[in-house]
Amino acid sequence: MEIYKILVVDDEPDLCEGLKLNLEIEGYEADTAFSAEEALEMDLSSYDLIMLDVMMGKMSGFEMARVLKRNPATSQIPIIFCTAKNADDDMIAGLNLGADDYVTKPYNIRNILARIKSVLRRTDRYGAASPSSPSAPITKEEAKQKRIIREEGLVIDLDQIVCTIDEVPVRMPRKEFELLSLFMSNPGKIFSREDILQKVWSDEVVVVNRVVDVNVTRLRAKIGKYGKLIVTRSGYGYGFKV
């Protein structure tokens, strides 16, 4: 069985060591770095996921993420940002940088472990099909047996937590997948931003309406020609194929 490597980058040593211990108890291999500068001296390409604090010393977590995304060797490593409890702008900026998820401080360790597992599964770290390897076509019989929703070449598998476009898997962060699942499961229905926050961000402490807009914009871009199926009703919200 493969052991997944996780790097925790935070300038609070006690927090780093506590999270490292919990990750190792869960069976992960975990390392720590107490600054972005220290982390960038490490072989980051060997990690399956990076937990990245936003507010650190000279280099912030956002600046480090930009460095990672510019480097082909590290651009595909999933990032979970750790933000201050009420930092709405941190959440939005993290999403725009390509974060796969974010958690707020103070941490709930069970929440963090669940999010890590979900991100690793979605980003092929738990044996999902590689984005470069087309998946086998889904038959009507398979769709009946599984929780599969299809709209032309756009398919989501709610059990495997996988989205494919024209039979090619699409790497999709947790909230984007949950948004798409909500929309495709309810074709013709318009959801207000408040409805979406309640259904998709119910486990968050502080989230603002702008987070919905940012994620919808990213989701549309991610699903290409099918993005036009996600419609906007000005002054109210979003829906699918209305």
C-alpha positions in Angstrom: 0.0 0.0 0.0 1.4 3.4 -1.0 2.0 5.9 1.8 1.0 9.5 0.9 3.4 12.3 1.8 2.1 15.5 3.2 4.0 18.7 4.0 2.7 21.1 6.7 3.9 24.7 6.3 3.1 27.0 9.2 5.1 29.4 11.3 3.6 28.0 14.5 5.8 25.1 15.6 3.3 23.6 18.1 0.5 23.6 15.5 2.8 22.0 12.9 3.9 19.3 15.2 0.4 18.5 16.4 -0.9 18.2 12.9 2.1 16.1 11.9 1.4 13.7 14.8 -2.2 13.3 13.8 -1.3 12.7 10.2 1.1 10.0 11.1 -1.5 8.4 13.3 -3.7 8.3 10.2 -1.0 6.5 8.3 0.4 9.4 6.3 4.1 10.4 6.1 4.3 14.0 7.2 7.0 16.6 7.3 6.9 20.2 8.6 8.4 23.5 7.6 8.1 26.7 9.7 8.3 29.1 6.8 7.7 29.3 3.1 11.4 29.9 2.6 12.3 26.7 4.5 9.7 24.7 2.5 11.0 25.9 -0.9 14.4 24.4 0.0 12.8 21.0 0.2 12.1 18.5 -2.6 8.5 19.6 -2.9 7.8 17.5 -6.0 7.9 14.4 -3.7 4.8 15.4 -1.8 1.2 14.4 -2.5 -0.4 17.4 -0.8 0.7 20.6 0.9 -1.0 22.2 3.9 -0.1 25.9 3.6 -0.7 28.6 6.1 -1.6 32.0 4.6 0.0 34.5 7.1 3.6 33.7 7.7 6.9 35.7 7.9 8.6 37.3 4.9 6.9 35.1 2.3 3.2 34.4 2.7 1.4 31.2 1.8 -0.1 32.9 -1.3 3.4 33.9 -2.5 4.6 30.4 -2.0 1.6 29.0 -3.9 2.4 31.2 -6.9 5.9 29.8 -6.9 4.6 26.3 -6.8 2.0 26.9 -9.6 4.7 28.4 -11.9 7.0 25.3 -11.6 5.9 22.4 -13.8 7.3 20.0 -11.2 5.0 21.2 -8.5 2.1 22.9 -10.3 -0.2 19.9 -9.9 0.4 19.3 -6.2 -2.8 19.8 -4.3 -2.8 22.7 -1.8 -5.1 23.2 1.2 -4.8 26.7 2.5 -5.1 27.5 6.2 -6.8 30.8 6.8 -7.6 33.0 9.8 -11.1 32.5 11.1 -12.7 35.7 9.6 -10.4 36.2 6.6 -13.0 36.2 3.8 -10.5 37.8 1.4 -8.0 35.0 2.2 -10.6 32.4 1.2 -11.3 34.1 -2.1 -7.7 34.8 -2.9 -6.9 31.2 -2.2 -9.5 30.0 -4.6 -8.3 32.3 -7.3 -4.8 30.9 -6.9 -6.0 27.4 -7.5 -6.4 26.0 -4.0 -8.0 22.6 -3.7 -9.6 23.5 -0.4 -9.2 25.7 2.7 -9.7 25.3 6.4 -10.1 28.0 9.0 -8.3 28.4 12.3 -8.7 27.1 15.0 -8.5 23.7 13.5 -10.9 20.8 13.9 -8.6 17.8 13.3 -11.4 15.5 12.2 -12.5 18.1 9.6 -8.9 18.5 8.4 -8.4 14.8 8.0 -11.6 14.4 6.1 -10.7 17.2 3.7 -7.2 15.8 3.1 -8.7 12.4 2.2 -11.2 14.0 -0.1 -8.6 16.1 -1.9 -6.3 13.1 -2.3 -9.1 11.1 -3.8 -10.2 13.8 -6.2 -6.6 14.5 -7.4 -5.9 10.9 -8.3 -3.8 10.3 -5.2 -6.2 7.5 -4.1 -6.0 5.5 -7.3 -8.5 7.5 -9.5 -8.0 7.4 -13.2 -5.2 9.7 -14.5 -6.4 12.8 -16.3 -4.2 11.7 -19.2 -5.8 8.3 -19.5 -9.3 8.3 -20.8 -11.8 6.3 -18.8 -14.0 3.6 -20.3 -17.4 4.8 -21.6 -20.2 4.6 -19.1 -23.1 2.4 -20.3 -26.8 3.0 -19.5 -26.8 -0.1 -17.4 -23.9 1.1 -15.3 -25.6 4.5 -14.9 -28.6 2.8 -13.4 -26.5 0.8 -10.9 -24.4 3.8 -9.9 -25.3 7.4 -8.9 -24.2 8.8 -12.3 -25.5 11.9 -13.9 -24.9 12.6 -17.6 -25.5 15.7 -19.8 -24.1 14.9 -23.2 -20.4 14.4 -22.7 -20.4 15.8 -19.2 -20.6 13.0 -16.6 -20.3 13.0 -12.8 -20.1 9.9 -10.7 -21.4 10.8 -7.2 -20.0 7.5 -5.7 -16.5 7.7 -7.1 -16.5 11.6 -6.8 -15.3 11.8 -10.4 -16.1 14.2 -13.2 -15.4 13.3 -16.8 -15.7 15.4 -20.0 -16.0 13.4 -23.2 -14.7 10.4 -21.2 -11.6 12.2 -19.9 -11.3 12.7 -16.1 -11.2 16.3 -14.9 -9.3 17.4 -11.8 -11.8 19.3 -9.7 -11.5 20.7 -6.2 -14.1 19.6 -3.6 -16.3 22.6 -3.7 -16.4 22.8 -7.5 -17.5 19.1 -7.7 -20.1 19.7 -5.0 -21.4 22.7 -6.9 -21.6 20.8 -10.2 -23.3 17.9 -8.4 -25.9 20.2 -6.9 -26.7 21.9 -10.2 -26.7 18.7 -12.3 -28.9 16.9 -9.7 -31.5 19.6 -10.0 -31.8 20.6 -13.7 -34.1 23.6 -14.2 -33.9 24.8 -10.6 -32.3 28.2 -9.7 -30.4 28.3 -6.4 -29.9 31.5 -4.6 -26.4 32.2 -3.3 -27.7 31.7 0.2 -29.1 28.3 -0.8 -25.8 27.3 -2.3 -23.8 28.4 0.8 -26.1 26.4 3.0 -25.8 23.3 0.9 -22.2 23.4 -0.2 -20.5 25.4 2.5 -22.5 24.2 5.5 -19.4 23.1 7.3 -17.6 26.4 7.1 -17.5 29.0 9.9 -17.4 32.1 7.8 -18.2 32.3 4.1 -19.4 35.2 1.9 -21.5 35.3 -1.2 -18.5 36.2 -3.4 -17.0 32.7 -2.7 -20.0 31.3 -4.6 -19.4 33.6 -7.6 -15.7 32.7 -7.7 -16.3 29.0 -7.6 -19.0 29.2 -10.3 -16.7 31.1 -12.6 -13.9 28.6 -12.1 -16.3 25.7 -12.6 -17.6 27.1 -15.9 -14.0 27.4 -17.1 -13.1 23.9 -15.9 -15.9 22.2 -17.9 -15.3 24.1 -21.1 -18.0 24.0 -23.7 -20.5 22.7 -21.1 -20.0 25.8 -18.9 -22.8 27.5 -20.8 -25.2 25.0 -19.2 -24.7 26.7 -15.8 -26.9 29.8 -16.1 -27.1 33.0 -14.1 -30.3 34.6 -13.0 -29.4 38.2 -12.2 -30.2 39.2 -8.7 -31.0 35.7 -7.6 -28.5 32.9 -8.3 -27.5 30.0 -10.5 -28.9 26.9 -12.0 -28.3 24.1 -14.6 -29.8 24.0 -18.0 -32.8 26.1 -17.1 
